[in-house]
XYZ file of C-alpha atoms in Angstrom:
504
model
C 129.416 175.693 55.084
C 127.075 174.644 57.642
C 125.712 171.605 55.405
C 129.619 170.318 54.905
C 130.632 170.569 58.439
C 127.550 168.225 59.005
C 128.286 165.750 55.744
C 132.145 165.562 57.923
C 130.715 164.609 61.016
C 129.105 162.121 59.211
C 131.890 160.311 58.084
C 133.629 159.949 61.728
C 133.544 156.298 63.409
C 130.458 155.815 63.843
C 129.650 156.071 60.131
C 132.596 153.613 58.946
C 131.502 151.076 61.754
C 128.040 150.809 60.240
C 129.073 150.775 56.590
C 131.330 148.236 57.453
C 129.389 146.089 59.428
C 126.166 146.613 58.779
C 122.963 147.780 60.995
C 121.764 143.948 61.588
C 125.422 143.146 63.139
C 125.853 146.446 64.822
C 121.951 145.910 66.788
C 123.341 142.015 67.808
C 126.494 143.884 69.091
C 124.389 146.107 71.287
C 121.922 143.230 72.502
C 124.876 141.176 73.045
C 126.917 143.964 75.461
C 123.158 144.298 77.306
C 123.103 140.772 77.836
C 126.599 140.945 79.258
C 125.982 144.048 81.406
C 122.859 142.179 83.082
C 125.116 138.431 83.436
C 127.002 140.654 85.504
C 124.853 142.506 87.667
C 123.112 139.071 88.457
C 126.137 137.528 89.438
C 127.501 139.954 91.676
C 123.757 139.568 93.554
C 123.761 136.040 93.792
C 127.484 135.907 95.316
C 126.463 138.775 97.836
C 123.652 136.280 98.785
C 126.147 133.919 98.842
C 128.307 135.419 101.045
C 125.815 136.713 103.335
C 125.146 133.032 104.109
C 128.644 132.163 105.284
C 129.192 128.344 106.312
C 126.010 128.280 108.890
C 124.036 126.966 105.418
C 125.944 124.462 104.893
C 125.892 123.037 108.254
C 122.167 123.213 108.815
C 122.383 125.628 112.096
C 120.615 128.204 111.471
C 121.796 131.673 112.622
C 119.771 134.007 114.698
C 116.750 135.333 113.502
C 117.059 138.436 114.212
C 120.734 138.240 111.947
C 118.890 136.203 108.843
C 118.485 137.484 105.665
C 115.892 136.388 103.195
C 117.670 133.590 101.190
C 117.227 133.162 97.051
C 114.804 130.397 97.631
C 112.460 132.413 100.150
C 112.274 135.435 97.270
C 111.209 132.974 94.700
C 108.669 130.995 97.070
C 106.801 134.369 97.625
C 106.853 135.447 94.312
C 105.585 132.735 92.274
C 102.842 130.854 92.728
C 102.314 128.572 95.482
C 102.460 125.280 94.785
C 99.271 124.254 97.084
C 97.448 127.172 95.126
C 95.184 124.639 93.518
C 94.741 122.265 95.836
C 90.537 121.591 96.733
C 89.100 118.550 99.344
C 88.525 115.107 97.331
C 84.278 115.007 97.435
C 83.430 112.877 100.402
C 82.795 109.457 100.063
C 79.229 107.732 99.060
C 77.028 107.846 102.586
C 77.015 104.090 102.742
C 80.608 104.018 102.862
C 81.300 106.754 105.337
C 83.252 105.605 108.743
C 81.171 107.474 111.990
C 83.231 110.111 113.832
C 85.489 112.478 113.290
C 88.806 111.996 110.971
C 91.657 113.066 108.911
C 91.283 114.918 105.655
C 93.769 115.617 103.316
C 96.174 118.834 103.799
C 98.967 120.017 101.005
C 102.119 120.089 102.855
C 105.174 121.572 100.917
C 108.356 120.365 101.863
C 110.461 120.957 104.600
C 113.049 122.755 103.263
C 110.227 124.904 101.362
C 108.334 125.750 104.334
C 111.603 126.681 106.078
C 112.825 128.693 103.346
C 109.153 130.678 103.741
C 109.499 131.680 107.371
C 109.030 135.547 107.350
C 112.568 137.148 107.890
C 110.549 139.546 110.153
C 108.233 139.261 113.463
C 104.678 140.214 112.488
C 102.822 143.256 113.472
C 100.945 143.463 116.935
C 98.161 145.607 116.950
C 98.369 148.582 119.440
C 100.585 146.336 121.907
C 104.045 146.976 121.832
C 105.271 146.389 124.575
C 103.666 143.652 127.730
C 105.278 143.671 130.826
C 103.545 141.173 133.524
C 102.527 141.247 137.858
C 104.957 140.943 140.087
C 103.489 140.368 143.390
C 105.570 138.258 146.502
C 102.573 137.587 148.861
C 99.503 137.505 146.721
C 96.086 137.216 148.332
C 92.555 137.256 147.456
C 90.172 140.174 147.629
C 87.002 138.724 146.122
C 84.959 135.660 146.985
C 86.152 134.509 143.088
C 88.739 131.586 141.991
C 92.229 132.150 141.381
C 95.146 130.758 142.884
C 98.771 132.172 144.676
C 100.011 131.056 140.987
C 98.109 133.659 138.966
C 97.795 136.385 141.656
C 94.249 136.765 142.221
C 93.184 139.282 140.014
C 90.150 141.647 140.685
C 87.371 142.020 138.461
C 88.277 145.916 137.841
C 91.662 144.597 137.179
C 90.691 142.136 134.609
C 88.331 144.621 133.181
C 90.938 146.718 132.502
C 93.212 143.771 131.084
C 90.809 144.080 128.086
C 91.470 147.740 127.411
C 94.504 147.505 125.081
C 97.262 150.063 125.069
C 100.594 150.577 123.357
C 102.274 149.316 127.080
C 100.395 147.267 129.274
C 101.203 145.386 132.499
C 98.873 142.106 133.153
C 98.812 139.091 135.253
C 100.331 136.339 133.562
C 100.844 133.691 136.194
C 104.324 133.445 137.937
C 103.750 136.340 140.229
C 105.435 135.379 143.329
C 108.849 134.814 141.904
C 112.028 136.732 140.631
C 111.649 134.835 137.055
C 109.480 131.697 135.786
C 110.326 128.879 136.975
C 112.222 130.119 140.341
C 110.419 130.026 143.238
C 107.290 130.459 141.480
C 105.365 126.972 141.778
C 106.126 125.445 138.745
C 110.028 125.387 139.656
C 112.556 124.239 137.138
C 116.320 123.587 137.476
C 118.164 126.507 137.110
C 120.307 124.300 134.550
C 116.925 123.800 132.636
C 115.903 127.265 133.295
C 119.443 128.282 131.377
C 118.430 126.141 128.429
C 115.128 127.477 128.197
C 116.416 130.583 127.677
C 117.902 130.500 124.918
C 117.159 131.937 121.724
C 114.833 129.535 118.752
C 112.794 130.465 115.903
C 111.407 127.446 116.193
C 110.328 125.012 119.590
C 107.683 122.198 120.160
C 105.967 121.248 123.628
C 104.055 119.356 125.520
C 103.092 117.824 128.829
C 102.642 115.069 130.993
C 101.290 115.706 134.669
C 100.040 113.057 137.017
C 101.235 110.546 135.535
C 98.501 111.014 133.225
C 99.212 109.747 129.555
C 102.563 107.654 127.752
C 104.367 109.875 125.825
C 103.834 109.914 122.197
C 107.378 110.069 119.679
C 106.905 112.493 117.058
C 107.613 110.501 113.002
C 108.001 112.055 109.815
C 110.238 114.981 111.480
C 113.077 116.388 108.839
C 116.854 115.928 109.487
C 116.810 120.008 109.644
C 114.124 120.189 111.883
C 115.661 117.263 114.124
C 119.091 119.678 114.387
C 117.220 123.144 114.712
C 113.806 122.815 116.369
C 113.866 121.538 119.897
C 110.959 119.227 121.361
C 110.699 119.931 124.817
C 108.308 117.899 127.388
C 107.352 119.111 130.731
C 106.646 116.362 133.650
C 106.177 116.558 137.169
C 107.742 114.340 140.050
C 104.790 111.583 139.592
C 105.299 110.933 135.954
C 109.157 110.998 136.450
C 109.384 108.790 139.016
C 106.940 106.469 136.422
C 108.965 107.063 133.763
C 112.230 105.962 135.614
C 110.647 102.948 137.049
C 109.478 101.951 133.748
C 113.360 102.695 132.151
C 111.599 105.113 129.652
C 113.735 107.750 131.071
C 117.086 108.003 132.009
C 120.214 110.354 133.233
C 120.752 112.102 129.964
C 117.083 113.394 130.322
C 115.984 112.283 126.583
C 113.017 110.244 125.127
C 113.882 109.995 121.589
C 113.364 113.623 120.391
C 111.763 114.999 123.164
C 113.946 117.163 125.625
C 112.064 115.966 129.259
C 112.147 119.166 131.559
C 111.103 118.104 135.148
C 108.938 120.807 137.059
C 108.754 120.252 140.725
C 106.478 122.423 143.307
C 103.442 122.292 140.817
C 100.961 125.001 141.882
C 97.853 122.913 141.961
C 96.678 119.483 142.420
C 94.822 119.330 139.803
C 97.444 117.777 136.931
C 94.704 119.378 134.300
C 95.548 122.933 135.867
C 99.222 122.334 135.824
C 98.907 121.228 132.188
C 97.078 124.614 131.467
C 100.735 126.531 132.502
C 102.969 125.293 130.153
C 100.117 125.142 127.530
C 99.453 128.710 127.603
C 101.996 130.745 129.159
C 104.963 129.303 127.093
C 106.194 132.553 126.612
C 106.784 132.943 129.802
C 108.867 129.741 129.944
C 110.599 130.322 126.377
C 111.296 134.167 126.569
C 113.398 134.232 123.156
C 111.441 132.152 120.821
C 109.357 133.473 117.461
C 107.145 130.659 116.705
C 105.716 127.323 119.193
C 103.821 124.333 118.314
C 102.236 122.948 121.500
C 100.238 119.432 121.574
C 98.774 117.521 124.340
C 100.452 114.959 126.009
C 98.289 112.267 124.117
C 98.713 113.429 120.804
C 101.854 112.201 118.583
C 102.892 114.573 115.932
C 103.410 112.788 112.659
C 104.148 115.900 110.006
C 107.349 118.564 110.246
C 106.945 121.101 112.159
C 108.223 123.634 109.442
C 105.535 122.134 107.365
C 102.821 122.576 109.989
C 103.659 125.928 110.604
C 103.781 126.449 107.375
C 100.512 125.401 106.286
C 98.713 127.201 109.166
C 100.238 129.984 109.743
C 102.638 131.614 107.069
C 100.395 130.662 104.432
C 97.103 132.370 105.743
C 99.172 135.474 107.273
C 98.297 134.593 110.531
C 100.074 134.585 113.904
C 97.969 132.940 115.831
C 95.918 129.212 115.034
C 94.026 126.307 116.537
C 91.294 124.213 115.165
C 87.787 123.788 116.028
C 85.173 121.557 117.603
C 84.426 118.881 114.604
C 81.179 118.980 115.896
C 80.259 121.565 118.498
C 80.058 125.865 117.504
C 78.554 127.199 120.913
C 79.551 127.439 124.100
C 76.246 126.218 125.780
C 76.544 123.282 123.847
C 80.378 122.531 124.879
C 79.199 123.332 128.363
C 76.435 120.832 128.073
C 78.685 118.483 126.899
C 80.996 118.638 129.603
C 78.324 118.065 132.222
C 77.121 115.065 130.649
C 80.472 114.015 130.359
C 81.606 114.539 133.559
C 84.341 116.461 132.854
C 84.120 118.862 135.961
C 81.672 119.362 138.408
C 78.012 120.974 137.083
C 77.906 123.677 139.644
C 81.313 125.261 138.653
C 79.921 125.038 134.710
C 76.919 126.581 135.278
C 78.604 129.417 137.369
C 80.697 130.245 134.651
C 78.360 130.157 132.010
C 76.619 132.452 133.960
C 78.332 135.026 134.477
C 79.523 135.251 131.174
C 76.056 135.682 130.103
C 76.273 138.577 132.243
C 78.722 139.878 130.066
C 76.717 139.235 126.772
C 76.964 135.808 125.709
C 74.662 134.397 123.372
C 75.028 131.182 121.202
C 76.618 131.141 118.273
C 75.489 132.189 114.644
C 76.435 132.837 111.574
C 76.052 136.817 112.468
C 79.939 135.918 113.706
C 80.991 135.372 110.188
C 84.184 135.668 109.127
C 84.763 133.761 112.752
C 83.828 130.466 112.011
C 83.099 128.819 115.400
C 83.150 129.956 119.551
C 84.786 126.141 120.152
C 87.927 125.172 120.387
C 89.713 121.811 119.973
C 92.299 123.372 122.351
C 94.639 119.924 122.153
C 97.296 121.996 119.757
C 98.266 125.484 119.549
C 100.199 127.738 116.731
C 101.480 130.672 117.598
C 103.817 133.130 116.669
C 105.464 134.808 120.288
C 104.312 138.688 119.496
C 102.989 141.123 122.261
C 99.317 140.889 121.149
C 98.931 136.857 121.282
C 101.165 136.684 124.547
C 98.078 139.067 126.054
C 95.544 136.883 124.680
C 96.930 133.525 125.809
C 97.423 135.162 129.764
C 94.180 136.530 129.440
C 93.337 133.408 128.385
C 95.020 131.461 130.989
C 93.408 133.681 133.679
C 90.227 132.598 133.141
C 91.216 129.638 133.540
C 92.900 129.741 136.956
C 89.384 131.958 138.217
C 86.738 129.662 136.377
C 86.803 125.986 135.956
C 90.002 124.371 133.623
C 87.979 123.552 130.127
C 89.679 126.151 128.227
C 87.053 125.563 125.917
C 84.609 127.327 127.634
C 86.944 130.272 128.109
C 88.390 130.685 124.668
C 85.434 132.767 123.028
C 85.216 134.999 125.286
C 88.902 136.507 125.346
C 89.291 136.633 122.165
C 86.122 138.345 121.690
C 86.894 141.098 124.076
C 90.098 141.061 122.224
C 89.422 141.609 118.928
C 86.132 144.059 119.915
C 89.290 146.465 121.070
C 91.956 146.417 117.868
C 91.975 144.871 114.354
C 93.190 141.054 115.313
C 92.239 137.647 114.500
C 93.018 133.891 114.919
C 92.949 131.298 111.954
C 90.291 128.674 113.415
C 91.635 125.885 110.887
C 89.193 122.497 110.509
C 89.403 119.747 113.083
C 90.501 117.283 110.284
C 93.179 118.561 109.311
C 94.264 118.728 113.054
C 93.745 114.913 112.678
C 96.340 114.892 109.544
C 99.105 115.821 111.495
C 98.428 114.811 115.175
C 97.393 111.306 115.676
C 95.462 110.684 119.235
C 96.242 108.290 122.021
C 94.137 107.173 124.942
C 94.604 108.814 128.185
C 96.952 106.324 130.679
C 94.761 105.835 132.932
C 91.778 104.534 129.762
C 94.466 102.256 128.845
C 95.283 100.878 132.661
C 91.393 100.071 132.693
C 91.302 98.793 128.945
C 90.741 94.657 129.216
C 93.469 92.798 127.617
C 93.011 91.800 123.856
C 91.296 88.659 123.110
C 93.280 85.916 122.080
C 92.947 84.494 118.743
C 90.430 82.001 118.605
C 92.079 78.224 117.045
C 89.605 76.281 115.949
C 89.911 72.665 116.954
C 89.155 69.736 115.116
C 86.875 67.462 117.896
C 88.556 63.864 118.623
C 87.234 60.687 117.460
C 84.375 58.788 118.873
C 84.599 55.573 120.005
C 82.671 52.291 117.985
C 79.854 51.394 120.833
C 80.107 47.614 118.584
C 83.995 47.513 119.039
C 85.102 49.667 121.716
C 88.824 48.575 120.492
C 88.335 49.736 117.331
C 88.122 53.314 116.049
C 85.323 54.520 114.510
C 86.398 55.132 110.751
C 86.123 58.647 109.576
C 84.269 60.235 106.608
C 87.470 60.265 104.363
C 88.281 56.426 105.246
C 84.965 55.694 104.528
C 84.752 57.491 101.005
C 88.151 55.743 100.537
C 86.583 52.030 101.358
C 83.330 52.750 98.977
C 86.473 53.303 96.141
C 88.477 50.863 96.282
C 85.192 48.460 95.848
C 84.147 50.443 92.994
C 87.719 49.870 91.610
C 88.017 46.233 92.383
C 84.698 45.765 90.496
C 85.291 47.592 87.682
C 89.041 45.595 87.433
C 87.163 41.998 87.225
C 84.404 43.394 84.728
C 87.712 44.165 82.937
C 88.961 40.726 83.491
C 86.023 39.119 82.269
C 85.765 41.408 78.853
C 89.365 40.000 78.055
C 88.475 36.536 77.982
């Protein structure tokens, strides 16, 4: 009974489907309604991507970052392989044919809309620091026979002791401590229409500076038409340079030099231009409070690659959050030092102080024992840096060196960030000086060119005039050509009558 109850069950649908159509059609029918099931599920992800897009993709304004989702493009980019994966240095050219100095080298850019498209949907982790909160201070003064200005507060040496000694929440001097906000009433004041516009949110800016009149700005090339509508270039100038830049016509009401956004600062905190350079330089996160990423270059350098592809390259692609490049040819800071004194780059005394007293703090030259860190010396002249809590602290630490010791940030740089990193598990990506070079091209300082002589002009050469005939002072002395000519037309009235003579 049991057996026929099974042979029954048998025979229900299933059964007659399979004799009549067979098992090889009835496993195509299955494949086929998987294949349809996952056509489906794909396309109701892609038009949720879609949708979560709305129209600010195709207008090219980006939305907020904090509001951005990773797009289709960004998922792919990080999960396949990169397309610069395999890229390696050409081998360097035979010694003989070798140009002297320092130069470019090749770098493997991906393109703009690439590098975009890999921005990381999230801020990166700061180690320890969470949350920096800076000085406040309305009448600063000094306490210790040591540098430091009414700009950066005087701090003590217990206090920047203690600057080193990283917490979850800390509270630092950062510069600006004598005013209700940067920028007001601070030294270094800006329009409170400027201030406005510096407030507001980017993932993306690019600076620079030109104090004292000091170099001609430089117009960024190559730059992408999304970059051009989503990445401001903003350029900082004091009174001086404005009022050379006005005279000249290079700038006028609408406060705009080709790309570059010109921000006026008035009330500058030192006389040094140098110093006043160092503000905006490092402490743009003071100035841009709701930015994720900055590209800063000195006022003599003209950037010639995207800055998506830049940022790219140097700092999404190595995991990194904060980059510069080093010396080409210089690793330790005695040598830097040494090469500032014989360049005359600041006074010897002030050098030699500082130097010493950070050998007083352990100093030594620089050696391969620092591997992975690859040098102690900067090529400050561009900096790439993502705005997080933990490079914020090392660029006012930074900075405050600076305002006590002498302005070559050069000689400074080692020394925070190895205090830094001694403390918590941090790191910067010291990229080479020629591929700097690839994307920054270098201009002389103004006042090189104001001294430069003019260029030669071309040389003609001149063909000398005729002599006169001392036998026939009337007569001009025939030439080489008319003489050649004369000695031919002999030959060929000779040769003629020989002719003559042969006939008859």
């Amino acid at each position: 009974m049991l057996i026929s109850n099974l042979r029954d069950k048998e025979k229900g649908l299933p059964f007659f489907c399979c004799r009549l159509l067979g098992r090889t059609r009835i496993s195509m029918l299955i494949l086929f309604l998987l294949a349809f099931v996952l056509f489906t599920l794909g396309s109701l992800l892609v038009n949720k991507e879609d949708n979560g897009k709305g129209s600010a993709e195709s207008s090219v304004i980006l939305p907020p970052f904090h509001l951005r989702q990773p797009s289709l493009r960004q998922i792919a980019l990080n999960l396949s392989n990169h397309p610069c994966k395999n890229f390696a240095f050409p081998p360097p050219p035979p010694p003989g044919n070798r140009r002297p100095g320092p130069r470019p080298c090749p770098v493997c850019y991906i393109p703009p809309e690439q590098s975009l498209a890999s921005m990381p949907t999230f801020p990166s982790e700061s180690s320890v620091l969470r949350q920096l909160t800076y000085v406040y201070d309305e009448k600063p003064k000094r306490d210790e026979p040591h540098g430091g200005s009414d700009f950066g507060g005087y701090p003590t040496l217990l206090q920047r002791n203690d600057s080193y000694d990283i917490k979850e929440t800390m509270t630092v001097h950062c510069g600006f401590v004598n005013g209700s906000k940067p920028g007001r009433q601070t030294g270094f004041d800006i329009d409170d229409t400027d201030l406005l516009e510096l407030e507001q949110p980017h993932d993306v800016v690019v600076a620079s500076a030109i104090f004292g009149n000091y170099d001609i700005i430089q117009h960024p090339e190559n730059i992408s038409e999304v970059a051009k509508k989503n990445v401001p270039f903003y350029m900082f100038i004091d009174e001086e340079t404005e009022a050379y830049m006005k005279n000249t016509s290079v700038l006028n009401d609408t406060n705009r030099v080709g790309l570059w956004r010109i921000i006026v600062v008035r009330n500058v905190p030192y006389t040094d231009p140098r110093r006043n350079g160092k503000i905006p330089k490092l402490l743009l996160h003071r100035i841009f409070p709701n930015i994720r990423y900055s590209i800063w270059i000195d006022g003599k350098l003209k950037l010639v690659v995207d800055p998506y592809q830049v940022l790219e390259r140097f700092l999404w692609r190595e995991n990194a959050n904060f980059a510069i490049s080093r010396h080409y040819r210089r690793f330790s800071v005695f040598d830097e030092a040494e090469a500032n004194k014989a360049a005359g780059k600041y006074d010897n005394h002030s050098i030699d102080a500082q130097i010493d007293f950070y050998i007083t703090e352990g100093l030594t030259p620089y050696s391969e024992a620092k591997l992975p860190i690859t040098s102690d010396v900067p090529e400050g002249c561009v900096i790439i840096k993502e705005h997080i809590p933990i490079t914020n602290l090392f660029t006012c630490l930074w900075f405050n060196e600076v305002d006590r010791f002498t302005s070559r940030d050069q000689l400074s740089f080692s020394t925070v960030r190895d205090k830094i990193m001694a403390k918590v598990d941090w790191g910067i990506h010291m990229f080479l000086d020629c591929e700097r070079r690839n994307f920054v091209i270098q201009a002389y300082h103004k006042d090189l060119l104001d001294h430069m002589p003019p260029p030669a002009a071309p040389r003609i050469r001149q063909i000398p005039p005729a002599m006169p005939n001392p036998r026939n002072p009337g007569k001009k002395t025939p030439t080489r050509r008319s003489k050649e000519r004369r000695a031919n037309s002999r030959r060929h009235r000779k040769v003629s009558a020989g002719n003559k003579d042969n006939k008859f």
